[in-house]
Coordinates of C-alpha atoms in Angstrom, one line a residue:
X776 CA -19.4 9.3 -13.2
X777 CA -15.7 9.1 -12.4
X778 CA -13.4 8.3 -15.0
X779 CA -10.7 6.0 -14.0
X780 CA -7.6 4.4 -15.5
X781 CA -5.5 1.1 -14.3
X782 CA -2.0 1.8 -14.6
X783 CA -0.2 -2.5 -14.2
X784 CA -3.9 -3.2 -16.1
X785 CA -2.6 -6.8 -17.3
X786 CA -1.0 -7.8 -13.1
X787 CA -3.0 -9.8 -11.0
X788 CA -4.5 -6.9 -8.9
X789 CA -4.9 -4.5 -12.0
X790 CA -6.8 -6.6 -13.4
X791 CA -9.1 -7.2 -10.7
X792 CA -9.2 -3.5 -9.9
X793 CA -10.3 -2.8 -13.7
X794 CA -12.9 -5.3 -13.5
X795 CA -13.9 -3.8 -10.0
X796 CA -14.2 -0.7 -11.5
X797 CA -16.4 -1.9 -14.5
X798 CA -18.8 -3.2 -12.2
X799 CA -19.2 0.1 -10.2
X800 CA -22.6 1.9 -11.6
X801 CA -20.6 5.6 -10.9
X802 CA -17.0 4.7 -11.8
X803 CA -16.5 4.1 -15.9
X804 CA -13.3 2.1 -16.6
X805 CA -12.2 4.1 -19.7
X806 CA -8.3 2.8 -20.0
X807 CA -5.8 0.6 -18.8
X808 CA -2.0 0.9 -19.0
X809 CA 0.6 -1.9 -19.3
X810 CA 3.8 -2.0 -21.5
X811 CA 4.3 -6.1 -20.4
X812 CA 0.5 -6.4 -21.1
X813 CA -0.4 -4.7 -24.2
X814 CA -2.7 -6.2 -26.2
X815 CA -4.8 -8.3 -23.6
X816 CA -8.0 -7.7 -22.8
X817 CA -9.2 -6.7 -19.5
X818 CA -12.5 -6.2 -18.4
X819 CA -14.0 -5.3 -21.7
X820 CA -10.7 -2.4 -22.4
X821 CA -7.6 -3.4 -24.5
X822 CA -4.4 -2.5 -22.5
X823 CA -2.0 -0.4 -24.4
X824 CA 1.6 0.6 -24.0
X825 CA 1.5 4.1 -24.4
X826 CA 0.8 6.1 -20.9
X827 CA -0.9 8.9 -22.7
X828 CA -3.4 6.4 -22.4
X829 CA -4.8 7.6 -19.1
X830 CA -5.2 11.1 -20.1
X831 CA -8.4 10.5 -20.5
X832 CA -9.2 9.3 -16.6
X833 CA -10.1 11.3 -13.6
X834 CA -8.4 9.1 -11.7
X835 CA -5.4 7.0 -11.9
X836 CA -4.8 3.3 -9.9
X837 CA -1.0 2.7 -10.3
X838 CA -0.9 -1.3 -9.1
X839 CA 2.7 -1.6 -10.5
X840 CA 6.2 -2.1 -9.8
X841 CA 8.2 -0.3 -6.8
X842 CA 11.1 0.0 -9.7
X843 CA 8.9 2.1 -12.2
X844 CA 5.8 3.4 -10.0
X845 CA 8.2 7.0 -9.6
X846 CA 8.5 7.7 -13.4
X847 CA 4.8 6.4 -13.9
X848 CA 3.4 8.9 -11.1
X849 CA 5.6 11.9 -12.8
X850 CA 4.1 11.4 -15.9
X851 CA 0.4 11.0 -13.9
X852 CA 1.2 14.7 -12.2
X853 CA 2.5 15.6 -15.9
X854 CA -0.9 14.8 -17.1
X855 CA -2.8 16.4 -14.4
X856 CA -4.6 13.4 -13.2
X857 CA -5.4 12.3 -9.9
X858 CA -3.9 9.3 -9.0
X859 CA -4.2 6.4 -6.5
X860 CA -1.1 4.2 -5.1
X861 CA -1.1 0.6 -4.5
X862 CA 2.6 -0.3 -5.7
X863 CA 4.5 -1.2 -2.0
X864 CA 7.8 0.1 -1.3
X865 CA 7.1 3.5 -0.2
X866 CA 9.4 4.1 2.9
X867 CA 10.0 7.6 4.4
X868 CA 12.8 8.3 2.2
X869 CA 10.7 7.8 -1.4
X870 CA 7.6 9.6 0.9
X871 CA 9.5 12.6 0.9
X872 CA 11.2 12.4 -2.9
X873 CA 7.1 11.8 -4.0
X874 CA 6.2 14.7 -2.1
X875 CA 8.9 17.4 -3.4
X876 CA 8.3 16.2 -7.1
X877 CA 4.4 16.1 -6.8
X878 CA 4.1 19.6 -5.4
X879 CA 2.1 21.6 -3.4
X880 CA -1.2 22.2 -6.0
X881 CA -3.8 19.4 -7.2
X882 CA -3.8 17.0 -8.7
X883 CA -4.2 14.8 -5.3
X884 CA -2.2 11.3 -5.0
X885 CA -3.2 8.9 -2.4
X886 CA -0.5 6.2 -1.4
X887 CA -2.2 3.0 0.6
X888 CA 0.0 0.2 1.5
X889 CA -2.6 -1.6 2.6
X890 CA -6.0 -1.7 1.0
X891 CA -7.6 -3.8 3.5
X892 CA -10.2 -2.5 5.9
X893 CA -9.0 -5.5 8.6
X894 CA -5.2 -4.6 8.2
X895 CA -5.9 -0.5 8.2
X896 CA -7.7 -1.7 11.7
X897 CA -4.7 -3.8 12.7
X898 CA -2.6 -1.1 12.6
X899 CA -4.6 1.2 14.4
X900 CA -4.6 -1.3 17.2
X901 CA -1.2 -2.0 17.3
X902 CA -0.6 2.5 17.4
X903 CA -3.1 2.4 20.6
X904 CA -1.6 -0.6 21.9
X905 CA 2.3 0.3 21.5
X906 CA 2.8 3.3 24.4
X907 CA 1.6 0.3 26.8
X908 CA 4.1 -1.8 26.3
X909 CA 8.0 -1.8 26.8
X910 CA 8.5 -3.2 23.1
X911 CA 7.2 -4.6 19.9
X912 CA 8.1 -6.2 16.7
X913 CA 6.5 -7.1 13.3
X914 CA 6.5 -10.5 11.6
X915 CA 4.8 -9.9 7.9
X916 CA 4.5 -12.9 5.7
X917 CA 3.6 -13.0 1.8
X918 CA 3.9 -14.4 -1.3
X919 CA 7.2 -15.8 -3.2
X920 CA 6.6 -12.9 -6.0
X921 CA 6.5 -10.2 -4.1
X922 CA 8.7 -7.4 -5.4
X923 CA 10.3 -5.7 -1.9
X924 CA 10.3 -6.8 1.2
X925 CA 9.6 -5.6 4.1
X926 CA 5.9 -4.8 3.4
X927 CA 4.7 -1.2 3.0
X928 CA 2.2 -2.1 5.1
X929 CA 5.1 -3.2 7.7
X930 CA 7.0 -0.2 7.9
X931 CA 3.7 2.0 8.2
X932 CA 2.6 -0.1 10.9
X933 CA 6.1 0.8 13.0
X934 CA 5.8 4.3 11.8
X935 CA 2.2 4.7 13.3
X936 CA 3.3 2.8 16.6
X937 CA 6.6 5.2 16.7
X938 CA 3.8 8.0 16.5
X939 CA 1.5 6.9 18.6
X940 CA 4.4 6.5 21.7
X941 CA 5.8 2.9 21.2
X942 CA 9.0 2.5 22.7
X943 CA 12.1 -0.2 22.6
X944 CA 12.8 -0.6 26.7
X945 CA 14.8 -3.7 26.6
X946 CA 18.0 -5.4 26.6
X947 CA 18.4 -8.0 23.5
X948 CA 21.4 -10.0 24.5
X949 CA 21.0 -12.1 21.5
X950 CA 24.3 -11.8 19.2
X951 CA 23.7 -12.6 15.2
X952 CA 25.4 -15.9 14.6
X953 CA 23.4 -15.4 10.8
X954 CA 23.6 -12.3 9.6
X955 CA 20.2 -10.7 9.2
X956 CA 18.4 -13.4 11.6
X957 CA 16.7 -10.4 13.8
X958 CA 14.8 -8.9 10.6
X959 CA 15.8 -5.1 10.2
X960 CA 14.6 -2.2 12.0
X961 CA 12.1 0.8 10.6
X962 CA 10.9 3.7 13.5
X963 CA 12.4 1.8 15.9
X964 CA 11.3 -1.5 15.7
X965 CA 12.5 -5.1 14.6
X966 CA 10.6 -6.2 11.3
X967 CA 10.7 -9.8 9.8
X968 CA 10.3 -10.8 6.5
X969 CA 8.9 -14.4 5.6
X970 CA 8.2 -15.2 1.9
X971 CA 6.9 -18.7 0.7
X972 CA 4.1 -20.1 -1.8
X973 CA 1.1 -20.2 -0.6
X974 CA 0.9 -17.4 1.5
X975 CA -1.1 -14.3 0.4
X976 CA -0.8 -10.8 2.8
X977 CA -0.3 -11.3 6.5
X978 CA 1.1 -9.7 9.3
X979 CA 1.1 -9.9 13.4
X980 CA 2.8 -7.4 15.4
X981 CA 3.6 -8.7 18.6
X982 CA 4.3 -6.5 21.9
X983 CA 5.7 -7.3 25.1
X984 CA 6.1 -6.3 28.5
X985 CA 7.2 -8.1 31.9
X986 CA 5.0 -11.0 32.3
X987 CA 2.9 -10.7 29.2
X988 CA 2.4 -10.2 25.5
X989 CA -0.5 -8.9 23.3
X990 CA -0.2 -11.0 19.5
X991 CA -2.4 -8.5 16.7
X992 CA -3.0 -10.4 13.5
X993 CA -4.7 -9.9 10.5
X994 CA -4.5 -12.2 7.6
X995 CA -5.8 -11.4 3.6
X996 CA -6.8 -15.0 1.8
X997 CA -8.0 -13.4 -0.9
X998 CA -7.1 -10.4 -2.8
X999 CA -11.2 -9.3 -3.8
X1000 CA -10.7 -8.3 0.3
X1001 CA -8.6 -5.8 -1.5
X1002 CA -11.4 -4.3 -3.8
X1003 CA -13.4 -2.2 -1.6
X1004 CA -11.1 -0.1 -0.3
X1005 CA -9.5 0.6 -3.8
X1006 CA -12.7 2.0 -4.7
X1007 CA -13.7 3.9 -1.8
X1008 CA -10.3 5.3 -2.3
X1009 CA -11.4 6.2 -5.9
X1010 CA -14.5 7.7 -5.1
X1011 CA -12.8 10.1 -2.5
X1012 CA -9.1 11.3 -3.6
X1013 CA -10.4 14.4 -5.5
X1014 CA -11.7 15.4 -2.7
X1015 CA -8.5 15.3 0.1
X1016 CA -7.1 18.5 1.6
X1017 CA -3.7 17.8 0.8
X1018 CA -2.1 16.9 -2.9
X1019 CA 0.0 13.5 -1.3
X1020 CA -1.5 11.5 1.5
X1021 CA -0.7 8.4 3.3
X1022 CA -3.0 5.7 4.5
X1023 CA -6.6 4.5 3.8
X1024 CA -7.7 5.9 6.9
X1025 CA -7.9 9.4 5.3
X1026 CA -11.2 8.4 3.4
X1027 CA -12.4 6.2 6.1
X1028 CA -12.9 9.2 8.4

């Protein structure tokens, strides 16, 4: 039985992760952590304020806040516990700042930007597809209240297809009578950001060449398409070779 603590408890996906976790006959949901949630009752645990809270878990989900999720992962590594990463806004730059402060020695940490089996598939696709064409960009569209923008998913999706060989052979001509109107660029490629009600997680990576494009697109409608993978990655961070990894794909192999 693996003891496991939600760290954002009282948010919309920490509260469907604890509940996840309740359900699961070997995980045991023993604590959930929330200072903006403290009191409320989630799936059967009362969230508390105090982050001392989770020393009693194996493992740690952090679902939080891209402003707080590096002081909240110090104080995980303080405590010695494993810890699983769903907060976004993990670009190369905080990569490498997580790395040097979590060390070199267990406890591992896991950082997913995407928990979706589809969208970990889209952006192997779009890695294979990328050294085959002259050049690609990334449209990701979500929700109004998401915290950063673009997507972590977004800018691992161009760092995979910067990896994998992509390349930007063209000539854009276009000149920016709005500031910002080409999206920004991450690895190499141009990445837009649409935000409105009603939309949930989505993203389509488009690449071109003379005479052709290939559109990959994966859409989330729901955020239990979320659940699985958070558990799998549950079930299997004790067990990585290396204390920080990036990517579902390292407990889908």
């Amino acid at each position: 039985m693996i003891r496991v603590g939600v760290s954002g408890a009282a948010g919309h996906m920490g509260a469907l992760v604890a509940a996840a976790v309740a359900a699961a006959p070997d995980l045991d949901l023993v604590a959930g952590y929330d200072p903006n949630g403290a009191g409320q009752t989630v799936a059967g645990v009362t969230v508390g304020g105090d982050p001392d809270l989770l020393a009693s878990a194996d493992v740690v989900v952090e679902f939080t806040h891209p402003g707080v999720v590096m002081e909240n992962l110090a104080h995980w590594r303080r405590l010695g516990r494993h810890s699983v990463v769903g907060t976004s806004g993990f670009d190369a730059a905080r990569l490498a700042a997580l790395r040097e402060a979590w060390g070199a020695a267990p406890p591992n940490c896991l950082v997913v930007p995407n928990f979706s089996i589809g969208a970990v598939l889209m952006m192997r696709f779009a890695a294979a597809a990328a050294p085959h064409f002259a050049a690609a960009e990334i449209v990701e569209l979500h929700h109004d209240r998401k915290a950063d923008a673009p997507s972590g998913t977004a800018l691992a999706t161009a760092a995979g297809m910067a990896a994998g060989g992509g390349r930007a052979e063209r000539e854009v001509e276009s000149v920016e009578a709005l500031p910002g109107s080409r999206g920004g660029a991450a690895s190499g490629v141009q990445i837009h950001s649409v935000r409105l009600p009603g939309l949930l997680a989505h993203q389509e990576v488009i690449l071109g060449s003379a005479g052709e494009t290939l559109t990959i697109r994966h859409d989330t409608t729901d955020r239990a398409a979320f659940l699985p993978g958070v558990l799998l990655a549950i079930r299997r961070v004790r067990a990585l070779p290396d204390p920080v990894t990036v990517g579902l794909e390292a407990v889908l192999d």
